[in-house]
Each structure stands twice: as structure tokens, then as C-alpha cells.
GROMACS .gro file of C-alpha atoms in nm:
model
  248
    1UNK     CA    1   0.275  -1.827  -0.267
    2UNK     CA    2   0.546  -1.580  -0.366
    3UNK     CA    3   0.893  -1.729  -0.403
    4UNK     CA    4   1.156  -1.550  -0.196
    5UNK     CA    5   1.414  -1.353  -0.393
    6UNK     CA    6   1.753  -1.228  -0.273
    7UNK     CA    7   1.943  -0.998  -0.511
    8UNK     CA    8   2.298  -0.876  -0.465
    9UNK     CA    9   2.365  -0.526  -0.600
   10UNK     CA   10   2.743  -0.506  -0.631
   11UNK     CA   11   2.732  -0.138  -0.731
   12UNK     CA   12   3.066  -0.004  -0.868
   13UNK     CA   13   3.280  -0.272  -0.709
   14UNK     CA   14   3.482  -0.569  -0.825
   15UNK     CA   15   3.776  -0.681  -1.035
   16UNK     CA   16   3.807  -0.997  -1.241
   17UNK     CA   17   4.004  -1.161  -0.961
   18UNK     CA   18   3.772  -1.054  -0.679
   19UNK     CA   19   3.464  -1.165  -0.873
   20UNK     CA   20   3.615  -1.506  -0.940
   21UNK     CA   21   3.680  -1.541  -0.568
   22UNK     CA   22   3.336  -1.412  -0.465
   23UNK     CA   23   3.146  -1.641  -0.701
   24UNK     CA   24   3.363  -1.936  -0.606
   25UNK     CA   25   3.239  -1.883  -0.251
   26UNK     CA   26   2.879  -1.815  -0.346
   27UNK     CA   27   2.843  -2.112  -0.579
   28UNK     CA   28   3.008  -2.366  -0.349
   29UNK     CA   29   2.770  -2.600  -0.172
   30UNK     CA   30   2.410  -2.681  -0.260
   31UNK     CA   31   2.160  -2.415  -0.366
   32UNK     CA   32   1.909  -2.313  -0.100
   33UNK     CA   33   1.573  -2.466  -0.183
   34UNK     CA   34   1.280  -2.230  -0.222
   35UNK     CA   35   1.483  -1.911  -0.258
   36UNK     CA   36   1.575  -1.747  -0.587
   37UNK     CA   37   1.914  -1.574  -0.591
   38UNK     CA   38   2.051  -1.316  -0.835
   39UNK     CA   39   2.354  -1.089  -0.858
   40UNK     CA   40   2.391  -0.758  -1.043
   41UNK     CA   41   2.752  -0.667  -1.127
   42UNK     CA   42   2.881  -0.372  -1.327
   43UNK     CA   43   2.829  -0.371  -1.703
   44UNK     CA   44   3.193  -0.460  -1.770
   45UNK     CA   45   3.178  -0.771  -1.550
   46UNK     CA   46   2.849  -0.907  -1.687
   47UNK     CA   47   3.004  -1.151  -1.939
   48UNK     CA   48   3.236  -1.293  -1.672
   49UNK     CA   49   2.956  -1.335  -1.418
   50UNK     CA   50   2.714  -1.482  -1.672
   51UNK     CA   51   2.974  -1.741  -1.773
   52UNK     CA   52   3.054  -1.835  -1.413
   53UNK     CA   53   2.685  -1.864  -1.320
   54UNK     CA   54   2.577  -2.047  -1.636
   55UNK     CA   55   2.573  -2.393  -1.480
   56UNK     CA   56   2.414  -2.278  -1.153
   57UNK     CA   57   2.070  -2.172  -1.035
   58UNK     CA   58   2.195  -1.816  -0.973
   59UNK     CA   59   2.060  -1.561  -1.220
   60UNK     CA   60   2.220  -1.236  -1.330
   61UNK     CA   61   2.100  -0.880  -1.382
   62UNK     CA   62   2.228  -0.532  -1.461
   63UNK     CA   63   2.224  -0.227  -1.236
   64UNK     CA   64   2.059   0.004  -1.490
   65UNK     CA   65   1.974   0.040  -1.859
   66UNK     CA   66   1.897   0.311  -2.111
   67UNK     CA   67   1.548   0.442  -2.173
   68UNK     CA   68   1.606   0.380  -2.544
   69UNK     CA   69   1.655   0.058  -2.740
   70UNK     CA   70   1.919   0.196  -2.980
   71UNK     CA   71   2.051   0.516  -3.128
   72UNK     CA   72   2.296   0.800  -3.073
   73UNK     CA   73   2.318   0.774  -2.694
   74UNK     CA   74   2.689   0.766  -2.617
   75UNK     CA   75   2.775   0.575  -2.302
   76UNK     CA   76   2.432   0.413  -2.269
   77UNK     CA   77   2.349   0.041  -2.270
   78UNK     CA   78   2.019  -0.072  -2.422
   79UNK     CA   79   1.802  -0.330  -2.243
   80UNK     CA   80   1.799  -0.544  -2.557
   81UNK     CA   81   2.177  -0.570  -2.535
   82UNK     CA   82   2.151  -0.690  -2.176
   83UNK     CA   83   1.887  -0.947  -2.268
   84UNK     CA   84   2.102  -1.070  -2.557
   85UNK     CA   85   2.393  -1.124  -2.317
   86UNK     CA   86   2.171  -1.341  -2.099
   87UNK     CA   87   2.064  -1.102  -1.824
   88UNK     CA   88   1.729  -1.168  -1.661
   89UNK     CA   89   1.696  -0.865  -1.432
   90UNK     CA   90   1.761  -0.493  -1.437
   91UNK     CA   91   1.757  -0.259  -1.135
   92UNK     CA   92   1.577   0.068  -1.216
   93UNK     CA   93   1.520   0.388  -1.021
   94UNK     CA   94   1.781   0.321  -0.752
   95UNK     CA   95   1.819   0.619  -0.520
   96UNK     CA   96   2.183   0.659  -0.624
   97UNK     CA   97   2.070   0.703  -0.986
   98UNK     CA   98   1.814   0.957  -0.871
   99UNK     CA   99   2.066   1.139  -0.651
  100UNK     CA  100   2.375   1.144  -0.873
  101UNK     CA  101   2.213   1.143  -1.219
  102UNK     CA  102   1.892   1.335  -1.155
  103UNK     CA  103   1.665   1.053  -1.268
  104UNK     CA  104   1.296   1.141  -1.248
  105UNK     CA  105   0.993   0.916  -1.211
  106UNK     CA  106   0.920   0.979  -1.580
  107UNK     CA  107   1.265   0.858  -1.684
  108UNK     CA  108   1.232   0.550  -1.463
  109UNK     CA  109   0.894   0.480  -1.626
  110UNK     CA  110   1.053   0.502  -1.973
  111UNK     CA  111   1.325   0.258  -1.865
  112UNK     CA  112   1.067   0.017  -1.721
  113UNK     CA  113   0.877   0.018  -2.051
  114UNK     CA  114   1.177  -0.061  -2.272
  115UNK     CA  115   1.315  -0.315  -2.025
  116UNK     CA  116   0.988  -0.509  -2.028
  117UNK     CA  117   0.973  -0.483  -2.408
  118UNK     CA  118   1.323  -0.636  -2.424
  119UNK     CA  119   1.218  -0.927  -2.202
  120UNK     CA  120   1.398  -0.817  -1.884
  121UNK     CA  121   1.237  -0.827  -1.541
  122UNK     CA  122   1.261  -0.483  -1.378
  123UNK     CA  123   1.341  -0.439  -1.010
  124UNK     CA  124   1.193  -0.095  -0.948
  125UNK     CA  125   1.337   0.087  -0.646
  126UNK     CA  126   1.142   0.330  -0.429
  127UNK     CA  127   1.226   0.497  -0.101
  128UNK     CA  128   1.215   0.813   0.105
  129UNK     CA  129   1.485   1.034   0.257
  130UNK     CA  130   1.526   1.079   0.630
  131UNK     CA  131   1.380   1.431   0.605
  132UNK     CA  132   1.071   1.299   0.427
  133UNK     CA  133   1.020   1.028   0.688
  134UNK     CA  134   1.059   1.271   0.977
  135UNK     CA  135   0.806   1.503   0.809
  136UNK     CA  136   0.552   1.219   0.794
  137UNK     CA  137   0.573   1.208   0.413
  138UNK     CA  138   0.726   0.861   0.366
  139UNK     CA  139   0.419   0.676   0.240
  140UNK     CA  140   0.311   0.962   0.014
  141UNK     CA  141   0.658   0.988  -0.141
  142UNK     CA  142   0.694   0.614  -0.199
  143UNK     CA  143   0.344   0.580  -0.344
  144UNK     CA  144   0.410   0.872  -0.581
  145UNK     CA  145   0.738   0.715  -0.699
  146UNK     CA  146   0.565   0.382  -0.757
  147UNK     CA  147   0.274   0.531  -0.950
  148UNK     CA  148   0.509   0.754  -1.149
  149UNK     CA  149   0.716   0.455  -1.261
  150UNK     CA  150   0.434   0.207  -1.325
  151UNK     CA  151   0.122   0.394  -1.434
  152UNK     CA  152   0.032   0.315  -1.795
  153UNK     CA  153   0.284   0.033  -1.844
  154UNK     CA  154   0.182  -0.229  -2.099
  155UNK     CA  155   0.268  -0.527  -1.878
  156UNK     CA  156   0.374  -0.563  -1.516
  157UNK     CA  157   0.355  -0.941  -1.478
  158UNK     CA  158   0.730  -0.976  -1.417
  159UNK     CA  159   0.762  -0.676  -1.186
  160UNK     CA  160   0.963  -0.675  -0.864
  161UNK     CA  161   0.956  -0.371  -0.632
  162UNK     CA  162   1.240  -0.294  -0.391
  163UNK     CA  163   1.178  -0.061  -0.098
  164UNK     CA  164   1.504   0.106  -0.003
  165UNK     CA  165   1.473   0.387   0.251
  166UNK     CA  166   1.741   0.630   0.139
  167UNK     CA  167   1.843   0.697   0.498
  168UNK     CA  168   1.932   0.329   0.543
  169UNK     CA  169   2.144   0.273   0.230
  170UNK     CA  170   2.509   0.228   0.323
  171UNK     CA  171   2.460   0.409   0.655
  172UNK     CA  172   2.438   0.110   0.887
  173UNK     CA  173   2.087   0.222   0.981
  174UNK     CA  174   1.806  -0.021   0.909
  175UNK     CA  175   1.432   0.015   0.924
  176UNK     CA  176   1.287  -0.196   1.202
  177UNK     CA  177   1.098  -0.503   1.081
  178UNK     CA  178   0.778  -0.323   1.180
  179UNK     CA  179   0.869  -0.007   0.984
  180UNK     CA  180   0.965  -0.213   0.680
  181UNK     CA  181   0.645  -0.418   0.696
  182UNK     CA  182   0.433  -0.104   0.727
  183UNK     CA  183   0.584   0.037   0.407
  184UNK     CA  184   0.565  -0.292   0.220
  185UNK     CA  185   0.198  -0.316   0.312
  186UNK     CA  186   0.152   0.039   0.179
  187UNK     CA  187   0.329  -0.055  -0.146
  188UNK     CA  188   0.109  -0.361  -0.194
  189UNK     CA  189  -0.201  -0.149  -0.137
  190UNK     CA  190  -0.072   0.107  -0.388
  191UNK     CA  191  -0.019  -0.168  -0.647
  192UNK     CA  192  -0.387  -0.256  -0.614
  193UNK     CA  193  -0.468   0.082  -0.770
  194UNK     CA  194  -0.232   0.046  -1.069
  195UNK     CA  195  -0.376  -0.108  -1.385
  196UNK     CA  196  -0.187  -0.417  -1.498
  197UNK     CA  197  -0.019  -0.480  -1.163
  198UNK     CA  198  -0.094  -0.795  -0.965
  199UNK     CA  199  -0.049  -0.673  -0.609
  200UNK     CA  200  -0.063  -1.016  -0.448
  201UNK     CA  201   0.177  -1.180  -0.693
  202UNK     CA  202   0.434  -0.898  -0.706
  203UNK     CA  203   0.743  -0.967  -0.499
  204UNK     CA  204   0.846  -0.684  -0.266
  205UNK     CA  205   1.208  -0.669  -0.150
  206UNK     CA  206   1.360  -0.474   0.136
  207UNK     CA  207   1.694  -0.300   0.087
  208UNK     CA  208   1.895  -0.078   0.316
  209UNK     CA  209   2.180  -0.226   0.523
  210UNK     CA  210   2.043  -0.582   0.514
  211UNK     CA  211   2.277  -0.809   0.709
  212UNK     CA  212   2.280  -1.166   0.833
  213UNK     CA  213   2.178  -1.058   1.183
  214UNK     CA  214   1.862  -0.870   1.077
  215UNK     CA  215   1.759  -1.065   0.768
  216UNK     CA  216   1.551  -1.333   0.941
  217UNK     CA  217   1.334  -1.078   1.124
  218UNK     CA  218   1.277  -0.883   0.803
  219UNK     CA  219   1.189  -1.195   0.602
  220UNK     CA  220   0.941  -1.303   0.869
  221UNK     CA  221   0.716  -1.007   0.781
  222UNK     CA  222   0.413  -1.105   0.568
  223UNK     CA  223   0.472  -0.854   0.285
  224UNK     CA  224   0.852  -0.882   0.260
  225UNK     CA  225   0.951  -1.133  -0.009
  226UNK     CA  226   1.328  -1.102   0.003
  227UNK     CA  227   1.603  -0.842  -0.014
  228UNK     CA  228   1.809  -0.620  -0.240
  229UNK     CA  229   2.148  -0.643  -0.069
  230UNK     CA  230   2.433  -0.396  -0.111
  231UNK     CA  231   2.755  -0.416   0.090
  232UNK     CA  232   2.688  -0.759   0.240
  233UNK     CA  233   2.654  -0.905  -0.111
  234UNK     CA  234   3.027  -0.847  -0.166
  235UNK     CA  235   3.119  -1.101   0.102
  236UNK     CA  236   3.032  -1.461   0.019
  237UNK     CA  237   2.979  -1.570   0.380
  238UNK     CA  238   2.757  -1.272   0.461
  239UNK     CA  239   2.548  -1.304   0.145
  240UNK     CA  240   2.504  -1.680   0.194
  241UNK     CA  241   2.392  -1.618   0.552
  242UNK     CA  242   2.124  -1.377   0.425
  243UNK     CA  243   2.011  -1.634   0.167
  244UNK     CA  244   1.994  -1.898   0.441
  245UNK     CA  245   1.784  -1.662   0.656
  246UNK     CA  246   1.537  -1.629   0.369
  247UNK     CA  247   1.496  -2.005   0.358
  248UNK     CA  248   1.468  -2.053   0.734
   0.00000   0.00000   0.00000
């Protein structure tokens, strides 16, 4: 049985004071049994978050990493550096990286390879635009992104895949539970065709305006194993409600 996983992607948000307050709220009370929880702050806040979470069950990840382990790459952060800090996860291929930084499937694949080599667990994001969905291309686009990022990887045992329909990220729109399940089923079928991937063991997360009031219906779907949460992860009460929905 796949353990449920809820990951908070804080994006480019937070100050030292706001993070202290947020984690004080998130870490108060008992951990929810059966659900794994992680948060992914900005690079500059990683040491603070790692220190605050050290005595808890909450794990920590980064929002991206370089495709190289070291060298003359000004402004980049190597996956080995993240692992040395104590990070467990790294989000790769997020649609905002693709949109604002022109990241290709080939670049995502290179990042996946070095992240795994460094001992990090990649959370690989895939998702279609509204135009692609309306054109009936959603499954083809998502399958191509997945194969582009994962084909030929040395090891995929620690892989997590997050389906984030681009049209639902930060828009308030959310795929229906049925739409999300249909795509997660497609992703699991696609994983069956990728060497080294364990389709039945790989956890698939849904992302895209996940909130407390829709989380339980999403988590009830057979191929949805948790969520990659954006805006709601910045509010302790909202994020805890989503975590509770995963355990319900």
C-alpha cells in the first residue's frame, strides 16, 4: 500500500518571521498517522526550516536544483549541496520553471539524474495547459513529459510524480476528482512502459488549487496518493486541514 504524501510548495514566499509562525502552527499537535508531510521553502530559508523541523516527522525539500553537481554555474544550487544540508526532496519540472525559465523535458531529465545520484527523491511535475486540454491533447502531452523526464534514468525507486494541470495552478480552478483520477490512471499506465519505474509503487500527487474543501474527494480516488499544495500550504490551518483529509 502506498503511503499518502502531502507536500507544501511555498514558492517565492516567506520571511524568517512568517516561517517561524507558520511552522509553529504546523508542528503543534500530534502528527497525523499514516500520512507523510513535507515542505519545500526557498533556498535561503532551507537552513531555518530544516532546523525547526529537525525534531519532527516533517521532512524538507527544495523547489529546484541544478542539472550539474558542481562547476562554473553562477546562481545555481547543486543537488549534492541540498542533500548535504539535509533535504530529502526536490521538486523538478514545475510548470513555472518551464514557463518562466524555458525548461525542456531534456533539462528536467538531466536534473532528475543528478538529483537521484545525490540521494534526493525527485518530485517530477507534469501537466497540460488549458488549450492542450480543450484540444484533446492532455494525456498525450502529460505522457510525453513523463517519458521525456524519466526514460533512461538509472534508478526510479524513489520517484514521486505530481500531476499539476497548468490551468488549475493559482487560478482557483481545480480538476474534478474524476478528471484528476483519469489523468493519474493514465500516468500510472505510462509508468508501466518506462524501464526502471515501478508503476504500482510510485506515489502520484495531485496539484492545482488543492484546498481543504476538495482534498478529501481527490484523495478518495484510487490512483491519487496525496497532493502538492501551493497557496494553501502558506496557511497552517488550511494545510493541516488538507493533511487531515488525507488521513480520513
